[in-house]
Amino acid sequence: DFEDLLLVTQKLLERKDVIKYLAEQYQYFMIDEYQDTNETQYNIFIPILDYLKRGNLFIVGDEKQSIYMFRGADLEVFNKTKNDIKDASDKKSLLNLPHSFRLSPELTLLTNALFSRLFNNPSTLFNEVEYNELICAREESDVSEIEFLISEMDEESDNESELIAKKIVQLTQQGVSDFKDIAILSRKRRSFSAIEKELVNYNIPYLVFGGKGFFQRQEIYDVFNYLSFLVNPNNDAALIGILRSPFFSVSDTDIFELSLEAKEKYFEKLILFAEKKPNFKKILKRLEKHIQLSKTIQISLLIREILMDTGYWVVLSSKNNSGQYISNIEKLITTANNYFSKGLKTLFDFVNYLEDAINSSEDESQAALLSTDNAVKLMTIHAAKGLEFPIVFLIDTNSKGMDDRVKSRSISIDKKFGILTKTSNAGNYFSEYQSAPIVSLYNYIIQKRSNAELKRLLYVGVTRAQNSLYITASIKRNKEGILKPPNGSFLALFKEGLLIDDFSGTVAINGQLNFMLEKDQQFNNVEKSLSLSIPIINHIKIEKKNEVDEKELPSDIVVSTESITDFTKNEIISATKIAVFNQCPFKYYLIYELGYSALNSLANKSSEIDYSKEDSDELSANIKGSIVHKLLEEETQLEVLRERIISMSTSFNQNPNSNNVDESVDSIFTLVSKFYQSKIFKELKQFSKYKNEYEIYAKINDYFIYGIIDKVVFKGNEIQIFDYKTDSLSKSSLAEKLENYRPQLTFYALLISKLFDKIDRIKCSLIFVENPYEVPSFEVNLNQLSSFEKELNRIVSLIRNGKFKANTSHCKSCYFSNSENECVVKH
C-alpha cells in the first residue's frame, strides 16, 4: 500500500549510490503543501539534499492549514525544516506571504478577528501555531455576506438542513448566485445524508465528493447485481435484485407469485413463470440476450446495452439530480474500461472487483459533473483543502470530533512515549486496570494537539469562501436559556474567538484592516476601518414557485389548445444516430423512436429473403465485423489469430462444428492477416501513445454526445482518429465512402475537441480492412467543429420536436424501402 511505498523508498535512500544518483540528476527541489509532510517523507528527500548543505530546497506551506495529523503529518517537521533553512542561510530565506487574493474584506476581517484570539500564545509542544494577520488584496464589494444559521431544535425554528436548503433557494431566487457557486462543507461525511434529503425536497441539484461512497450508490448496486446474475444465472439474490430494480420494476406481489413455481432456482422459476405472464416473457428474452452478449461483447458496451434495453437511462433521467446519477454510471463504465485495460480479465474478475469495492471503498467520491453543470457541491473540509468557492456553508458546527486519548481496553503507540495502555497493578490481573502517570501526560498532550488541529481545520473551512460564509448548527438551550455549544465543536471556537455570549441577535466585529490595492500598475498598502454585523437566523421564509393564492387567479380563464411539447434531457446522442438522421430523418424515426430494425423491414420483403437459409449457421456480416474490430482492438498476434477467431465465432453460433463457421473463420483470418501485411498497419504499430476502442462522452447543453473510436493516436498537439471499416468497396469509391462517413468522423473529432482543448490539429482517417492500401483522410479545424456543433444542436432540436421528414433520395439504398425503392411513408 502507500505506506509501504514510503517505507521501502526510505530504505532505498539509505544507499549512498542511490543518493548520489538522485543528487546529480536533480539540481533543485520544491515541495508544496509542506505543512502536511510526515517524518518518513522528510527522511526520503533530506539525504538527497545533503541535509540542506546544497541550498537547493524551496518549500511552500502554511502551518495554519496543517490538518492531516491522522495521516501522520507532523508540524515538528515543518518547524524543524524552517529552522534548518534559517540556520543554513539567514532569516531572509523565510518569506511570509500574508496577502489574501481570495477573501472579501468582510471575510478577511472575520478571519483576523476569530483566529488572532484562537491562535494566541501558541505552544510548539502542542503543535499550536502563530497567527499572522491577513492583508486583503481584493477591492471592497457588496456581494459579501456572513450569517449564522442556528436551528434551536424547537417547533418555531427550521431544522438545520431546512435552513441550508431555504438559504440556497433564496440566494438563487434573488439572482445572487448559481448552484455551482455554492459548496457545503462538513467535518464528517455522515452529515450529508440529512442535507441530501432536504436538497432533493427543494429541487436543488447537488454533487457529493466522498459522503456515501461511489460504490455504495444504488445505481452502482443495480449494475453490480445485473453483472453478478450474468456471471452466474443461479445467483437468486442478484436476479431478485434486478427484477425489483428500475431495470424491470417487478412488484413484490409478482415476486411472491414467481417464488411459488416448482423449481429450486429463481431463473428456472422465471422460465416457467414467463409461460403464464406475457410481460415476464419479455424480461426473460432480455435476460437471455444479455447472458449471450456477456460472453462476447466488451464490458462497457455490455453495460450500455443493458441500460438501453431495459430503459434504465430513462429512469435515471427522470429523477431529481439526474445529472449525478448519469455521471456515476458513466464513471462506472470508465472504471470498467480502465480495469480491463490492465491485462487479461474476465467479467467474473470485474464482478469480484466490484464486490470488494462495494464492501470497502467508502471514500471513493461520486463522479464529477462537468464544470458546466449547475450543482451544489458537498464535501468534507479535508477534501476542500486547496479549493475555493464564492459561497460556503460550514455545516454541523455543533458536532464534536474524535477523542484520540488512550481509553480502557485500547492501545496507542507514540514515537516518543512508546506503547501506551492501561495495565494491571502489581500483577493483579483480576483487579481494575490502572493507567500509568505517563498515560495521563500523553492524553493531556494529545487533547491539546487535537484541539490545536481543530482550530486549524476551522481555519481551512472558513478560508475556502471567497464572498459569503454561512455557519450552520443545531443546538438546544440549556436550563438558563442560553445556547451553549459543546466543547470540541466549531461553534464553541466561534463563541471563544468572537466573544459571543449567546447565539441570538447579531455579532458585531469592528477593526482595522490592511489592504494591498493595485493602482497604476503598482500595489499600495492602505489601512481602513471596517465594521461587520453578523445576524443569527433560525427561520427563513422563501417564496415557493408553485404556490398560487386563489384570490390572485384571473376571473377569465384562458384555455390554450396548442400542443405541449416535451423532451428528455440528458439523453445520449451517438455518432450512429446522427449518421442515420443525416441519411433520412424518417429512417431515424423508424429505428430509434418506433424500434423497427433492418430485420423488421426485411421480413416484409419476402421475395428478398431466402428461407432455405433460415437455419444457416453462417456468421452474419455484422458479427464478422464485430470480430474483426475486436481482433484489431486486442492487437491479436498472428500466431494465435486463428484460435482467437474460432473462440469468438463459436460463442456467436450454436453449432461450432458447422462448415459455414469454418468458412467464416477462414475468411476473417485471410482478411485480418492480409491487413497485418499492409503499410498502414505497420505505421500504426510505430505509434507509442494511442488508445484502442477509445470510449468517450461529453456534454453539450443538456444532452450527452458519445462515441467509441477504433483508434486514437496522440502526437504532441496533434490527434489522429482512425476508424476501421469492414465494408465492401465493390459498389462505391473511396471518395464516396469518405463523404458518407464524414459526419461520423467529424462527430468523433468534436468529441475529442471537448476532451482535449489544447489540440492544434485533428486528422480523421478511414481504414478499409478489405483494401488497406489507400487511406482516405481529412483534417478538421475549430471553425468546422463549431459549425458542426451548431448543426448537431439543430438535429437534436428536430428530434426532440418530432420533425422526421423523409429523404426520398436515400430510398434506393434504404432497407425500409420496398422493391420499387419507394419510401414506406407512402404506404
PDB file of N, CA and C in Angstrom, residues 316-356:
ATOM      1  N   LEU A 316     -33.203   7.053 -14.885  1.00  0.00           N
ATOM      2  CA  LEU A 316     -32.237   7.960 -14.259  1.00  0.00           C
ATOM      3  C   LEU A 316     -32.488   9.401 -14.682  1.00  0.00           C
ATOM      4  N   SER A 317     -32.806   9.601 -15.970  1.00  0.00           N
ATOM      5  CA  SER A 317     -33.015  10.958 -16.480  1.00  0.00           C
ATOM      6  C   SER A 317     -34.233  11.629 -15.858  1.00  0.00           C
ATOM      7  N   SER A 318     -35.192  10.830 -15.392  1.00  0.00           N
ATOM      8  CA  SER A 318     -36.425  11.397 -14.832  1.00  0.00           C
ATOM      9  C   SER A 318     -36.293  11.757 -13.356  1.00  0.00           C
ATOM     10  N   LYS A 319     -35.184  11.359 -12.721  1.00  0.00           N
ATOM     11  CA  LYS A 319     -35.015  11.597 -11.292  1.00  0.00           C
ATOM     12  C   LYS A 319     -34.499  13.009 -11.014  1.00  0.00           C
ATOM     13  N   ASN A 320     -34.787  13.496  -9.796  1.00  0.00           N
ATOM     14  CA  ASN A 320     -34.099  14.688  -9.330  1.00  0.00           C
ATOM     15  C   ASN A 320     -32.603  14.379  -9.264  1.00  0.00           C
ATOM     16  N   ASN A 321     -31.791  15.364  -9.573  1.00  0.00           N
ATOM     17  CA  ASN A 321     -30.337  15.169  -9.582  1.00  0.00           C
ATOM     18  C   ASN A 321     -29.916  14.109 -10.598  1.00  0.00           C
ATOM     19  N   SER A 322     -30.636  14.071 -11.739  1.00  0.00           N
ATOM     20  CA  SER A 322     -30.369  13.051 -12.754  1.00  0.00           C
ATOM     21  C   SER A 322     -28.945  13.132 -13.299  1.00  0.00           C
ATOM     22  N   GLY A 323     -28.420  14.356 -13.393  1.00  0.00           N
ATOM     23  CA  GLY A 323     -27.064  14.516 -13.908  1.00  0.00           C
ATOM     24  C   GLY A 323     -26.045  13.734 -13.103  1.00  0.00           C
ATOM     25  N   GLN A 324     -26.240  13.708 -11.770  1.00  0.00           N
ATOM     26  CA  GLN A 324     -25.308  12.982 -10.914  1.00  0.00           C
ATOM     27  C   GLN A 324     -25.413  11.475 -11.138  1.00  0.00           C
ATOM     28  N   TYR A 325     -26.659  10.968 -11.238  1.00  0.00           N
ATOM     29  CA  TYR A 325     -26.839   9.530 -11.453  1.00  0.00           C
ATOM     30  C   TYR A 325     -26.194   9.091 -12.769  1.00  0.00           C
ATOM     31  N   ILE A 326     -26.431   9.866 -13.820  1.00  0.00           N
ATOM     32  CA  ILE A 326     -25.883   9.511 -15.128  1.00  0.00           C
ATOM     33  C   ILE A 326     -24.354   9.574 -15.103  1.00  0.00           C
ATOM     34  N   SER A 327     -23.811  10.604 -14.456  1.00  0.00           N
ATOM     35  CA  SER A 327     -22.350  10.720 -14.364  1.00  0.00           C
ATOM     36  C   SER A 327     -21.755   9.554 -13.587  1.00  0.00           C
ATOM     37  N   ASN A 328     -22.458   9.084 -12.550  1.00  0.00           N
ATOM     38  CA  ASN A 328     -21.976   7.939 -11.780  1.00  0.00           C
ATOM     39  C   ASN A 328     -21.907   6.679 -12.646  1.00  0.00           C
ATOM     40  N   ILE A 329     -22.948   6.467 -13.459  1.00  0.00           N
ATOM     41  CA  ILE A 329     -22.940   5.304 -14.351  1.00  0.00           C
ATOM     42  C   ILE A 329     -21.806   5.423 -15.368  1.00  0.00           C
ATOM     43  N   GLU A 330     -21.605   6.635 -15.897  1.00  0.00           N
ATOM     44  CA  GLU A 330     -20.508   6.834 -16.844  1.00  0.00           C
ATOM     45  C   GLU A 330     -19.158   6.576 -16.177  1.00  0.00           C
ATOM     46  N   LYS A 331     -19.041   6.974 -14.907  1.00  0.00           N
ATOM     47  CA  LYS A 331     -17.793   6.716 -14.186  1.00  0.00           C
ATOM     48  C   LYS A 331     -17.595   5.211 -14.010  1.00  0.00           C
ATOM     49  N   LEU A 332     -18.678   4.475 -13.755  1.00  0.00           N
ATOM     50  CA  LEU A 332     -18.574   3.019 -13.617  1.00  0.00           C
ATOM     51  C   LEU A 332     -18.093   2.402 -14.920  1.00  0.00           C
ATOM     52  N   ILE A 333     -18.603   2.891 -16.050  1.00  0.00           N
ATOM     53  CA  ILE A 333     -18.190   2.360 -17.350  1.00  0.00           C
ATOM     54  C   ILE A 333     -16.712   2.664 -17.595  1.00  0.00           C
ATOM     55  N   THR A 334     -16.290   3.880 -17.231  1.00  0.00           N
ATOM     56  CA  THR A 334     -14.874   4.230 -17.359  1.00  0.00           C
ATOM     57  C   THR A 334     -14.017   3.349 -16.450  1.00  0.00           C
ATOM     58  N   THR A 335     -14.510   3.092 -15.239  1.00  0.00           N
ATOM     59  CA  THR A 335     -13.807   2.200 -14.307  1.00  0.00           C
ATOM     60  C   THR A 335     -13.639   0.814 -14.921  1.00  0.00           C
ATOM     61  N   ALA A 336     -14.682   0.335 -15.580  1.00  0.00           N
ATOM     62  CA  ALA A 336     -14.620  -0.980 -16.227  1.00  0.00           C
ATOM     63  C   ALA A 336     -13.573  -0.984 -17.333  1.00  0.00           C
ATOM     64  N   ASN A 337     -13.565   0.078 -18.148  1.00  0.00           N
ATOM     65  CA  ASN A 337     -12.571   0.160 -19.225  1.00  0.00           C
ATOM     66  C   ASN A 337     -11.152   0.157 -18.676  1.00  0.00           C
ATOM     67  N   ASN A 338     -10.926   0.943 -17.609  1.00  0.00           N
ATOM     68  CA  ASN A 338      -9.597   1.004 -17.003  1.00  0.00           C
ATOM     69  C   ASN A 338      -9.194  -0.348 -16.424  1.00  0.00           C
ATOM     70  N   TYR A 339     -10.160  -1.044 -15.829  1.00  0.00           N
ATOM     71  CA  TYR A 339      -9.886  -2.337 -15.207  1.00  0.00           C
ATOM     72  C   TYR A 339      -9.437  -3.350 -16.260  1.00  0.00           C
ATOM     73  N   PHE A 340     -10.152  -3.380 -17.391  1.00  0.00           N
ATOM     74  CA  PHE A 340      -9.831  -4.367 -18.416  1.00  0.00           C
ATOM     75  C   PHE A 340      -8.603  -3.994 -19.232  1.00  0.00           C
ATOM     76  N   SER A 341      -8.192  -2.723 -19.167  1.00  0.00           N
ATOM     77  CA  SER A 341      -7.007  -2.310 -19.926  1.00  0.00           C
ATOM     78  C   SER A 341      -5.714  -2.772 -19.261  1.00  0.00           C
ATOM     79  N   LYS A 342      -5.801  -3.275 -18.032  1.00  0.00           N
ATOM     80  CA  LYS A 342      -4.594  -3.628 -17.278  1.00  0.00           C
ATOM     81  C   LYS A 342      -4.192  -5.091 -17.430  1.00  0.00           C
ATOM     82  N   GLY A 343      -4.832  -5.801 -18.334  1.00  0.00           N
ATOM     83  CA  GLY A 343      -4.430  -7.190 -18.527  1.00  0.00           C
ATOM     84  C   GLY A 343      -5.624  -8.052 -18.870  1.00  0.00           C
ATOM     85  N   LEU A 344      -5.369  -9.351 -18.982  1.00  0.00           N
ATOM     86  CA  LEU A 344      -6.420 -10.299 -19.332  1.00  0.00           C
ATOM     87  C   LEU A 344      -7.355 -10.494 -18.149  1.00  0.00           C
ATOM     88  N   LYS A 345      -8.551  -9.939 -18.250  1.00  0.00           N
ATOM     89  CA  LYS A 345      -9.543 -10.039 -17.187  1.00  0.00           C
ATOM     90  C   LYS A 345     -10.848 -10.539 -17.771  1.00  0.00           C
ATOM     91  N   THR A 346     -11.659 -11.148 -16.942  1.00  0.00           N
ATOM     92  CA  THR A 346     -12.977 -11.628 -17.367  1.00  0.00           C
ATOM     93  C   THR A 346     -14.055 -10.864 -16.633  1.00  0.00           C
ATOM     94  N   LEU A 347     -15.291 -11.061 -17.078  1.00  0.00           N
ATOM     95  CA  LEU A 347     -16.430 -10.445 -16.394  1.00  0.00           C
ATOM     96  C   LEU A 347     -16.507 -10.936 -14.943  1.00  0.00           C
ATOM     97  N   PHE A 348     -16.154 -12.180 -14.727  1.00  0.00           N
ATOM     98  CA  PHE A 348     -16.132 -12.738 -13.372  1.00  0.00           C
ATOM     99  C   PHE A 348     -15.161 -11.956 -12.480  1.00  0.00           C
ATOM    100  N   ASP A 349     -13.983 -11.638 -13.032  1.00  0.00           N
ATOM    101  CA  ASP A 349     -12.992 -10.858 -12.271  1.00  0.00           C
ATOM    102  C   ASP A 349     -13.541  -9.480 -11.923  1.00  0.00           C
ATOM    103  N   PHE A 350     -14.209  -8.847 -12.894  1.00  0.00           N
ATOM    104  CA  PHE A 350     -14.723  -7.497 -12.665  1.00  0.00           C
ATOM    105  C   PHE A 350     -15.830  -7.506 -11.610  1.00  0.00           C
ATOM    106  N   VAL A 351     -16.670  -8.518 -11.629  1.00  0.00           N
ATOM    107  CA  VAL A 351     -17.730  -8.621 -10.612  1.00  0.00           C
ATOM    108  C   VAL A 351     -17.110  -8.769  -9.226  1.00  0.00           C
ATOM    109  N   ASN A 352     -16.058  -9.572  -9.114  1.00  0.00           N
ATOM    110  CA  ASN A 352     -15.372  -9.714  -7.821  1.00  0.00           C
ATOM    111  C   ASN A 352     -14.743  -8.396  -7.386  1.00  0.00           C
ATOM    112  N   TYR A 353     -14.159  -7.686  -8.354  1.00  0.00           N
ATOM    113  CA  TYR A 353     -13.573  -6.370  -8.065  1.00  0.00           C
ATOM    114  C   TYR A 353     -14.637  -5.413  -7.543  1.00  0.00           C
ATOM    115  N   LEU A 354     -15.800  -5.386  -8.202  1.00  0.00           N
ATOM    116  CA  LEU A 354     -16.890  -4.508  -7.763  1.00  0.00           C
ATOM    117  C   LEU A 354     -17.372  -4.881  -6.359  1.00  0.00           C
ATOM    118  N   GLU A 355     -17.471  -6.184  -6.101  1.00  0.00           N
ATOM    119  CA  GLU A 355     -17.934  -6.630  -4.785  1.00  0.00           C
ATOM    120  C   GLU A 355     -16.980  -6.165  -3.686  1.00  0.00           C
ATOM    121  N   ASP A 356     -15.684  -6.284  -3.933  1.00  0.00           N
ATOM    122  CA  ASP A 356     -14.698  -5.802  -2.955  1.00  0.00           C
ATOM    123  C   ASP A 356     -14.808  -4.301  -2.758  1.00  0.00           C
TER     124      ASP A 356
END
